[in-house]
XYZ file of C-alpha atoms in Angstrom:
531
model
C 28.357 12.022 1.105
C 25.886 14.625 0.754
C 27.368 17.403 2.519
C 23.817 18.877 3.051
C 24.550 20.416 6.713
C 21.491 20.066 9.093
C 19.357 21.335 5.813
C 15.411 21.647 6.139
C 13.058 20.195 3.859
C 9.300 21.550 2.610
C 10.271 24.204 5.955
C 9.349 20.921 7.974
C 11.750 18.306 7.722
C 15.437 18.949 9.656
C 18.273 16.733 8.672
C 20.432 16.018 11.230
C 23.215 13.192 10.490
C 23.077 10.292 7.483
C 22.166 6.823 8.527
C 23.042 4.690 5.269
C 24.294 5.488 2.525
C 24.366 3.637 -1.305
C 25.523 4.555 -4.604
C 21.461 5.210 -5.568
C 21.823 7.855 -2.516
C 21.757 8.434 1.177
C 19.346 7.144 4.214
C 19.204 10.618 6.737
C 17.854 10.676 10.242
C 15.699 14.220 9.884
C 13.273 15.445 12.749
C 9.679 16.109 11.394
C 8.993 19.822 13.301
C 5.693 19.826 12.670
C 4.527 16.510 14.105
C 7.874 16.361 16.516
C 8.934 13.033 15.351
C 11.725 11.160 13.974
C 11.526 10.115 10.614
C 14.375 8.978 7.939
C 15.060 10.619 4.742
C 15.414 8.536 1.623
C 17.727 11.464 -0.366
C 17.441 10.032 -4.026
C 20.708 11.177 -5.423
C 21.300 11.816 -9.196
C 24.936 12.467 -10.932
C 25.089 15.803 -11.947
C 26.311 14.409 -15.881
C 22.768 11.762 -16.260
C 21.196 12.292 -19.116
C 17.666 13.708 -18.961
C 16.246 10.223 -20.117
C 17.222 8.687 -17.195
C 17.475 11.453 -14.926
C 13.547 11.511 -15.206
C 13.154 7.260 -15.000
C 15.091 8.031 -11.425
C 12.691 10.999 -10.391
C 9.322 8.789 -10.931
C 10.814 5.809 -9.514
C 11.346 7.515 -6.914
C 7.723 8.912 -6.770
C 6.632 5.308 -7.874
C 7.656 4.239 -4.678
C 6.651 6.408 -2.475
C 2.622 6.491 -4.221
C 3.070 2.565 -4.256
C 3.916 1.941 -0.368
C 1.412 5.082 0.509
C -1.209 2.138 -0.882
C -0.516 -0.812 1.314
C -0.105 -0.574 5.432
C 0.760 -3.559 6.578
C 2.760 -3.673 9.853
C 5.747 -5.519 7.941
C 6.119 -2.677 5.056
C 7.752 0.060 5.450
C 5.745 3.311 5.866
C 6.163 6.224 3.533
C 4.873 9.488 5.133
C 5.844 12.387 2.699
C 7.622 12.799 -0.770
C 9.542 15.633 -1.343
C 10.913 17.785 -4.469
C 13.874 19.832 -3.299
C 16.296 21.298 -5.905
C 15.233 19.113 -8.348
C 15.123 15.521 -6.982
C 13.244 13.473 -4.345
C 12.794 12.936 -0.758
C 11.410 10.377 0.475
C 10.236 10.722 4.166
C 9.568 7.243 5.610
C 8.939 5.631 9.472
C 12.512 5.227 10.973
C 13.575 1.970 11.729
C 15.916 0.129 14.002
C 17.990 -2.729 13.636
C 19.943 -3.824 10.362
C 18.852 -5.295 7.202
C 18.917 -9.423 6.786
C 21.874 -8.845 4.351
C 24.123 -6.960 7.166
C 23.101 -9.341 9.569
C 23.971 -12.489 7.780
C 26.922 -10.901 6.527
C 28.276 -9.567 10.131
C 27.125 -12.343 12.107
C 26.615 -15.005 10.871
C 23.294 -17.167 8.720
C 20.410 -17.956 11.110
C 19.121 -20.891 12.227
C 16.179 -22.462 9.903
C 13.282 -21.207 12.603
C 14.261 -17.495 13.142
C 14.650 -17.848 8.889
C 11.080 -19.065 8.624
C 9.428 -15.997 10.925
C 11.570 -13.509 9.166
C 9.323 -15.071 6.173
C 6.378 -15.230 8.136
C 6.474 -11.071 8.036
C 7.637 -10.813 4.930
C 5.168 -13.368 3.105
C 2.261 -11.806 4.630
C 3.244 -8.221 3.204
C 3.169 -9.689 -0.010
C -0.261 -11.069 0.079
C -0.646 -7.417 1.055
C 1.018 -5.985 -1.352
C -0.112 -8.565 -4.253
C -4.299 -8.123 -2.881
C -3.186 -4.383 -3.343
C -2.440 -5.479 -7.207
C 1.690 -4.731 -6.285
C 3.833 -6.846 -7.490
C 7.049 -5.870 -5.492
C 9.641 -7.164 -7.790
C 12.946 -6.811 -5.655
C 12.303 -8.940 -2.684
C 15.990 -9.518 -1.698
C 18.244 -9.457 2.025
C 19.216 -6.256 2.102
C 15.179 -5.143 1.369
C 14.328 -7.210 4.348
C 14.861 -4.780 7.153
C 15.467 -6.622 10.713
C 14.617 -4.143 13.425
C 15.412 -4.457 16.904
C 12.194 -5.814 18.092
C 12.390 -8.772 15.818
C 10.163 -7.595 13.307
C 11.283 -7.885 9.852
C 9.780 -5.418 7.218
C 9.663 -5.303 3.894
C 11.306 -2.028 2.040
C 12.190 -0.086 -1.104
C 9.000 -1.001 -3.414
C 11.268 1.714 -6.398
C 10.694 -1.240 -8.597
C 7.131 -2.202 -7.397
C 4.853 -2.891 -10.413
C 1.111 -2.173 -10.050
C -2.039 -4.097 -11.631
C -3.136 -2.046 -15.449
C 0.026 -0.160 -14.862
C 2.039 0.497 -18.145
C 5.767 -0.668 -18.275
C 6.664 0.051 -21.732
C 9.170 2.974 -20.507
C 10.659 0.330 -18.344
C 10.916 -2.957 -19.820
C 14.624 -2.463 -21.990
C 16.393 -2.980 -18.801
C 16.166 -5.131 -16.394
C 16.599 -3.616 -13.102
C 17.539 -5.381 -9.287
C 20.235 -8.307 -8.137
C 20.466 -11.060 -10.136
C 20.923 -13.841 -7.745
C 17.144 -12.726 -6.664
C 15.311 -12.317 -9.893
C 12.570 -15.238 -10.957
C 14.042 -16.716 -13.875
C 11.446 -15.934 -16.137
C 12.154 -12.241 -15.106
C 15.127 -12.681 -16.346
C 13.995 -14.472 -19.237
C 11.807 -10.975 -20.300
C 8.753 -12.035 -18.987
C 6.779 -9.185 -16.590
C 6.683 -11.524 -13.495
C 3.691 -11.581 -11.018
C 3.260 -12.751 -7.161
C 5.015 -15.988 -8.403
C 7.808 -14.279 -8.866
C 8.375 -12.272 -5.959
C 7.727 -15.950 -3.882
C 10.446 -17.253 -6.126
C 12.966 -14.115 -4.907
C 11.553 -15.075 -1.524
C 13.381 -18.423 -0.962
C 16.242 -17.172 -2.407
C 16.190 -14.495 -0.247
C 15.352 -16.915 3.212
C 17.988 -19.895 1.539
C 20.728 -16.963 2.036
C 19.392 -16.615 5.333
C 20.141 -19.784 6.728
C 22.983 -20.951 4.241
C 24.859 -17.451 4.131
C 25.105 -17.368 0.102
C 22.024 -17.060 -2.947
C 21.492 -20.317 -4.383
C 22.674 -19.983 -7.760
C 26.337 -18.411 -6.039
C 28.548 -16.495 -8.887
C 31.252 -14.520 -9.293
C 29.374 -11.848 -11.513
C 26.204 -10.200 -12.387
C 26.889 -12.045 -15.722
C 27.442 -15.504 -14.369
C 24.729 -15.342 -11.480
C 22.027 -14.554 -14.911
C 23.218 -17.935 -15.908
C 23.151 -19.971 -13.696
C 19.402 -18.996 -12.453
C 18.597 -19.732 -16.012
C 20.080 -22.676 -16.715
C 21.295 -24.448 -13.437
C 19.217 -25.937 -10.201
C 20.199 -24.073 -6.798
C 22.983 -25.093 -4.639
C 21.307 -27.911 -2.519
C 20.962 -26.293 0.681
C 23.285 -27.380 3.822
C 22.215 -25.479 6.381
C 18.260 -25.262 6.762
C 17.700 -28.218 7.869
C 13.196 -28.989 7.334
C 13.267 -25.251 5.498
C 15.256 -26.633 3.043
C 12.630 -28.664 1.118
C 10.464 -25.858 1.005
C 13.375 -23.552 -0.296
C 13.754 -25.830 -2.819
C 10.014 -25.993 -3.969
C 9.699 -21.643 -3.936
C 12.708 -22.023 -6.274
C 11.211 -24.196 -8.963
C 12.362 -22.237 -12.438
C 8.901 -22.337 -13.570
C 6.535 -20.529 -11.472
C 3.610 -23.297 -12.244
C 5.760 -25.787 -10.418
C 6.014 -23.329 -7.208
C 4.142 -23.963 -3.885
C 0.879 -21.668 -3.385
C 1.306 -18.789 -1.328
C -1.314 -20.417 1.161
C 1.124 -23.612 1.575
C 4.147 -21.907 1.920
C 2.141 -19.614 4.919
C 1.281 -22.995 6.196
C 4.687 -24.550 6.276
C 6.864 -21.732 7.398
C 4.291 -21.300 10.411
C 5.033 -24.628 11.593
C 8.585 -24.063 11.198
C 8.520 -20.353 12.990
C 7.046 -22.555 16.270
C 9.662 -25.144 16.310
C 7.118 -27.941 14.403
C 7.946 -29.846 11.849
C 5.503 -28.699 8.860
C 2.846 -31.284 7.457
C 3.161 -32.826 3.991
C 1.778 -30.603 1.464
C 0.498 -32.084 -2.112
C 3.793 -31.363 -4.198
C 3.159 -28.651 -7.196
C 2.331 -30.514 -10.447
C 5.472 -31.818 -12.452
C 6.787 -28.545 -15.263
C 9.904 -29.608 -17.180
C 12.432 -27.266 -16.943
C 12.580 -23.980 -19.148
C 14.715 -25.129 -22.184
C 18.235 -22.660 -21.166
C 18.004 -21.516 -25.670
C 20.747 -19.043 -25.622
C 23.068 -17.200 -23.658
C 22.401 -14.685 -21.195
C 22.667 -11.455 -23.449
C 24.806 -8.137 -21.721
C 24.634 -7.917 -18.526
C 21.474 -6.034 -16.523
C 22.070 -2.904 -14.880
C 22.230 -4.104 -11.119
C 20.877 -1.356 -8.858
C 21.832 -0.549 -5.057
C 19.035 0.616 -3.150
C 19.182 2.606 -0.203
C 18.372 0.775 3.575
C 16.078 3.248 5.682
C 17.038 2.777 9.490
C 16.093 3.407 13.155
C 13.315 3.733 15.090
C 10.611 5.372 16.432
C 7.654 5.372 18.639
C 3.826 5.320 18.011
C 1.104 4.771 18.470
C 1.403 1.384 16.252
C 2.900 -0.817 18.962
C 6.566 -1.797 17.916
C 6.370 -5.467 17.113
C 7.884 -7.630 20.098
C 11.304 -9.433 19.759
C 10.608 -13.035 19.244
C 13.868 -14.519 19.044
C 13.848 -16.252 22.430
C 12.838 -20.293 21.889
C 9.704 -21.481 22.595
C 7.519 -18.288 21.563
C 4.945 -19.974 19.194
C 3.699 -18.451 15.821
C 1.103 -19.958 15.121
C 0.012 -19.053 11.784
C -3.227 -20.598 9.424
C -2.938 -18.802 6.154
C -5.130 -18.828 2.292
C -4.408 -15.846 0.743
C -7.105 -14.508 -1.717
C -9.769 -16.157 0.196
C -9.963 -17.150 3.409
C -7.891 -16.484 6.413
C -8.939 -18.455 9.592
C -7.857 -19.126 12.696
C -10.537 -21.427 13.285
C -11.196 -25.205 12.993
C -13.283 -24.912 9.648
C -11.043 -23.373 6.669
C -14.190 -22.812 4.539
C -16.014 -21.346 7.742
C -16.068 -17.766 6.097
C -17.249 -18.447 2.882
C -19.947 -20.473 3.785
C -21.396 -16.954 5.788
C -20.721 -14.649 3.028
C -20.692 -14.234 -0.133
C -18.018 -12.009 -1.408
C -18.646 -10.112 -4.683
C -16.728 -8.550 -7.358
C -18.522 -5.480 -7.657
C -17.169 -2.477 -6.072
C -18.896 -2.398 -2.608
C -21.598 0.618 -0.977
C -18.964 3.012 -0.054
C -17.077 4.378 -2.794
C -16.287 7.542 -1.490
C -14.579 8.783 1.933
C -16.340 8.061 5.111
C -16.492 10.553 7.915
C -15.272 8.123 10.946
C -15.707 10.677 13.549
C -19.285 10.625 12.992
C -19.771 6.913 13.204
C -19.801 7.752 17.217
C -21.439 11.204 18.144
C -19.873 12.315 20.920
C -23.316 11.812 23.190
C -22.629 7.711 22.507
C -19.106 7.953 22.869
C -19.690 9.114 26.554
C -21.448 5.996 27.548
C -18.174 4.752 27.497
C -16.141 7.840 28.004
C -18.216 9.690 30.801
C -15.328 12.365 30.992
C -15.028 13.175 27.189
C -15.406 16.768 26.287
C -16.984 17.114 22.713
C -16.991 15.266 19.529
C -14.189 12.374 18.239
C -11.137 14.090 16.556
C -10.065 12.780 12.810
C -6.347 11.705 12.739
C -4.415 12.272 9.696
C -4.462 8.997 8.428
C -8.517 8.649 7.808
C -9.246 7.425 11.522
C -11.055 9.365 15.070
C -10.002 9.370 18.523
C -12.549 9.998 21.041
C -10.228 10.961 23.918
C -10.541 11.956 27.796
C -8.411 11.674 31.003
C -7.166 8.169 31.274
C -9.422 6.267 28.090
C -10.185 6.673 24.798
C -11.248 4.653 21.553
C -10.419 5.086 18.372
C -11.067 4.029 15.149
C -8.564 3.634 12.263
C -8.682 2.457 8.466
C -7.101 -0.847 8.369
C -5.644 -0.235 4.803
C -5.045 2.264 2.758
C -7.855 3.827 0.393
C -10.357 1.901 0.194
C -13.059 3.399 -0.851
C -14.331 1.668 -3.933
C -12.841 -1.662 -3.419
C -15.535 -4.844 -3.516
C -15.850 -6.961 -0.565
C -13.784 -9.204 -1.852
C -11.390 -6.841 -1.988
C -11.998 -5.772 2.056
C -12.197 -9.206 2.782
C -8.670 -10.291 1.776
C -7.070 -6.738 3.547
C -8.939 -8.435 6.590
C -7.205 -12.302 6.374
C -3.632 -10.350 5.807
C -4.460 -7.717 9.331
C -5.459 -10.901 10.983
C -2.478 -12.574 9.869
C -0.318 -9.630 10.903
C -1.610 -10.001 14.640
C 1.065 -12.345 16.561
C 1.601 -12.451 20.079
C 4.805 -10.360 21.489
C 6.737 -10.263 24.001
C 7.005 -6.534 24.446
C 5.424 -3.840 22.515
C 5.938 -0.441 23.224
C 2.856 2.328 22.920
C 2.029 6.025 24.114
C -0.531 8.147 23.527
C -0.679 11.565 24.936
C -4.095 12.841 24.947
C -5.313 10.090 27.192
C -2.195 10.825 29.715
C -0.845 7.509 28.561
C 2.991 8.220 28.348
C 5.319 5.259 26.608
C 4.039 2.229 27.952
C 5.305 -1.178 27.337
C 2.922 -3.676 26.815
C 1.516 -7.671 25.605
C -0.133 -8.179 23.276
C -2.925 -11.579 22.406
C -2.959 -13.680 19.291
C -6.129 -12.821 17.357
C -9.240 -14.221 18.892
C -13.144 -15.113 18.113
C -15.572 -12.205 19.022
C -19.158 -12.383 18.853
C -20.560 -11.019 15.677
C -20.318 -7.380 14.549
C -19.806 -6.109 10.942
C -19.925 -8.686 8.334
C -16.729 -9.735 10.000
C -14.381 -9.654 13.095
C -11.763 -10.657 15.075
C -10.553 -9.142 18.512
C -7.129 -9.090 20.256
C -5.500 -7.442 23.450
C -3.313 -5.871 24.793
C -1.347 -6.418 28.642
C 0.676 -4.001 30.800
C 3.818 -5.779 30.824
C 6.535 -4.585 33.646
C 3.877 -3.257 36.397
C 0.765 -4.562 36.789
C 0.240 -7.134 34.106
C -3.611 -5.809 33.578
C -5.498 -5.750 30.584
C -5.648 -1.786 28.889
C -6.185 -2.080 25.386
C -8.637 -4.474 23.608
C -9.741 -4.266 19.821
C -11.858 -4.939 17.203
C -11.024 -5.422 13.908
C -14.581 -5.390 11.866
C -15.187 -5.616 8.176
C -18.369 -4.068 7.086
C -18.982 -4.907 3.026
C -15.445 -2.919 1.372
C -14.509 -1.386 4.236
C -12.052 -3.105 7.225
C -11.407 -0.630 10.459
C -9.542 -1.475 13.220
C -11.877 -0.447 17.419
C -9.986 0.493 19.949
C -10.985 0.867 23.770
C -8.551 1.801 25.644
C -8.351 2.602 30.072
C -4.668 3.172 31.527
C -5.916 4.507 34.561
C -7.121 1.052 36.305
C -11.220 2.226 36.783
C -12.338 -0.914 34.543
C -11.693 -4.617 34.650
C -10.354 -6.639 31.164
C -13.819 -7.970 30.739
C -15.530 -4.508 30.601
C -12.513 -2.875 28.350
C -12.941 -6.014 26.011
C -17.521 -5.274 26.746
C -16.097 -2.034 25.433
C -14.440 -2.520 22.400
C -17.152 -5.160 21.170
C -19.845 -1.989 21.777
C -17.200 0.150 20.068
C -17.279 -1.770 16.619
C -21.012 -2.701 16.930
C -21.604 0.992 17.151
C -19.328 1.551 13.585
C -20.568 -1.422 12.468
C -24.661 -0.428 12.699
C -23.390 3.570 11.990
C -21.816 1.918 8.636
C -24.502 -0.547 7.633
C -27.722 2.840 8.360
C -25.183 4.558 5.687
C -24.967 1.082 3.024
C -28.892 0.617 3.364
C -29.440 4.748 2.339
C -27.734 4.719 -0.525
């Protein structure tokens, strides 16, 4: 154990007690004394006898993890708030999650039923889609890096080994990192790997979830490497209808694996308790020649899992353990994601440019809706909107409020196609849930229990838009929040209207959200036209 006692990092983060510990460090429960919230702080432990080169590699890895994770905003990707350098070592400040890793859940209890593993797969595949759309390959998808919260959400953690497009890897290719049972064969062969490698690792992770063992069980890392490179996966025994999909995901050659679209479609059907439709078989690709046996054992990293809970403005996702809850997912990564009868509708409506969009530098979101305009929906509003620390803006009055927030990380200078892919992933992340928790003190809304709806079609706003609603769950059952997610050129924003005092009915709240989204879209289009 680290032995640090109620220490304060950066005059802000007070360490309270250890939550988890591994060979690479300790995860602490801490309090952010500036914002008054609990966080998880990952202490990256550097052995005192570590040579300067290795020390610098571990230091750089922690900073890379913070930088890459900070670029990715997705409900199934752990949020990294800050990185602090203290006593010549990095500390990562992350959101606090409550639950346990998939690895611990399976080992402490039992393998999961196929439909539950499929629901986990839906969330993690969506997270990977968001990462890949941002040019980031995770490279370490495994059961220890999939965290299952007590509210039923699967969260992808630990981007310490992730690689971004265009990033030089010459300083890290001399040794392999990760857990051999969950590293795709091409990476074990020394190739860089790409999104298909993450897909293989997800297949191996879901295999462990339903079988309780990895697809290539072995007694040692060397044996695991040998089996992954030279043998087919162990035939699944408990996976049921999930088994054939896992077998396809675990094909030894990337080109032989199914597409992300096919995997997402099949997982969505299985999660909903339906038999997945047959998908076209991947092209027949001969397995690689075994070649010479594996070389010296690759170092195996031990990653630390971020735990425990927080309540925030963002809803905590509902438990989806109850039988009969349908998770309806229809996905096409990279080009189109629609919950409509026409899977090509978005491509027919818009022509998605690959060139940088109109918004190359940050926009002052608060200026998109002047106070006088906002008061049409918030009569008691005093003053203008207040910027949020994530680049958005809130207009708060007693009992009601408006908010506009960026739906992803740094969108400035991205192309309309990249924004469309972000819109795709944002829509997939809206899953109907049984119970959410949220609060908004500025409008006198304490912690509330609510349930959200699936994404729905809305009247046109911007280039693309969809909506969803949040209903009060325990007392009145009334609609209290309505959101419209809108894309304008290369920006995607969540626009919300909240009324908790009962002064407006559901249709009025929905209309208010759409009106606000239209104001935002018109203001952005005006800025775009003016150059």
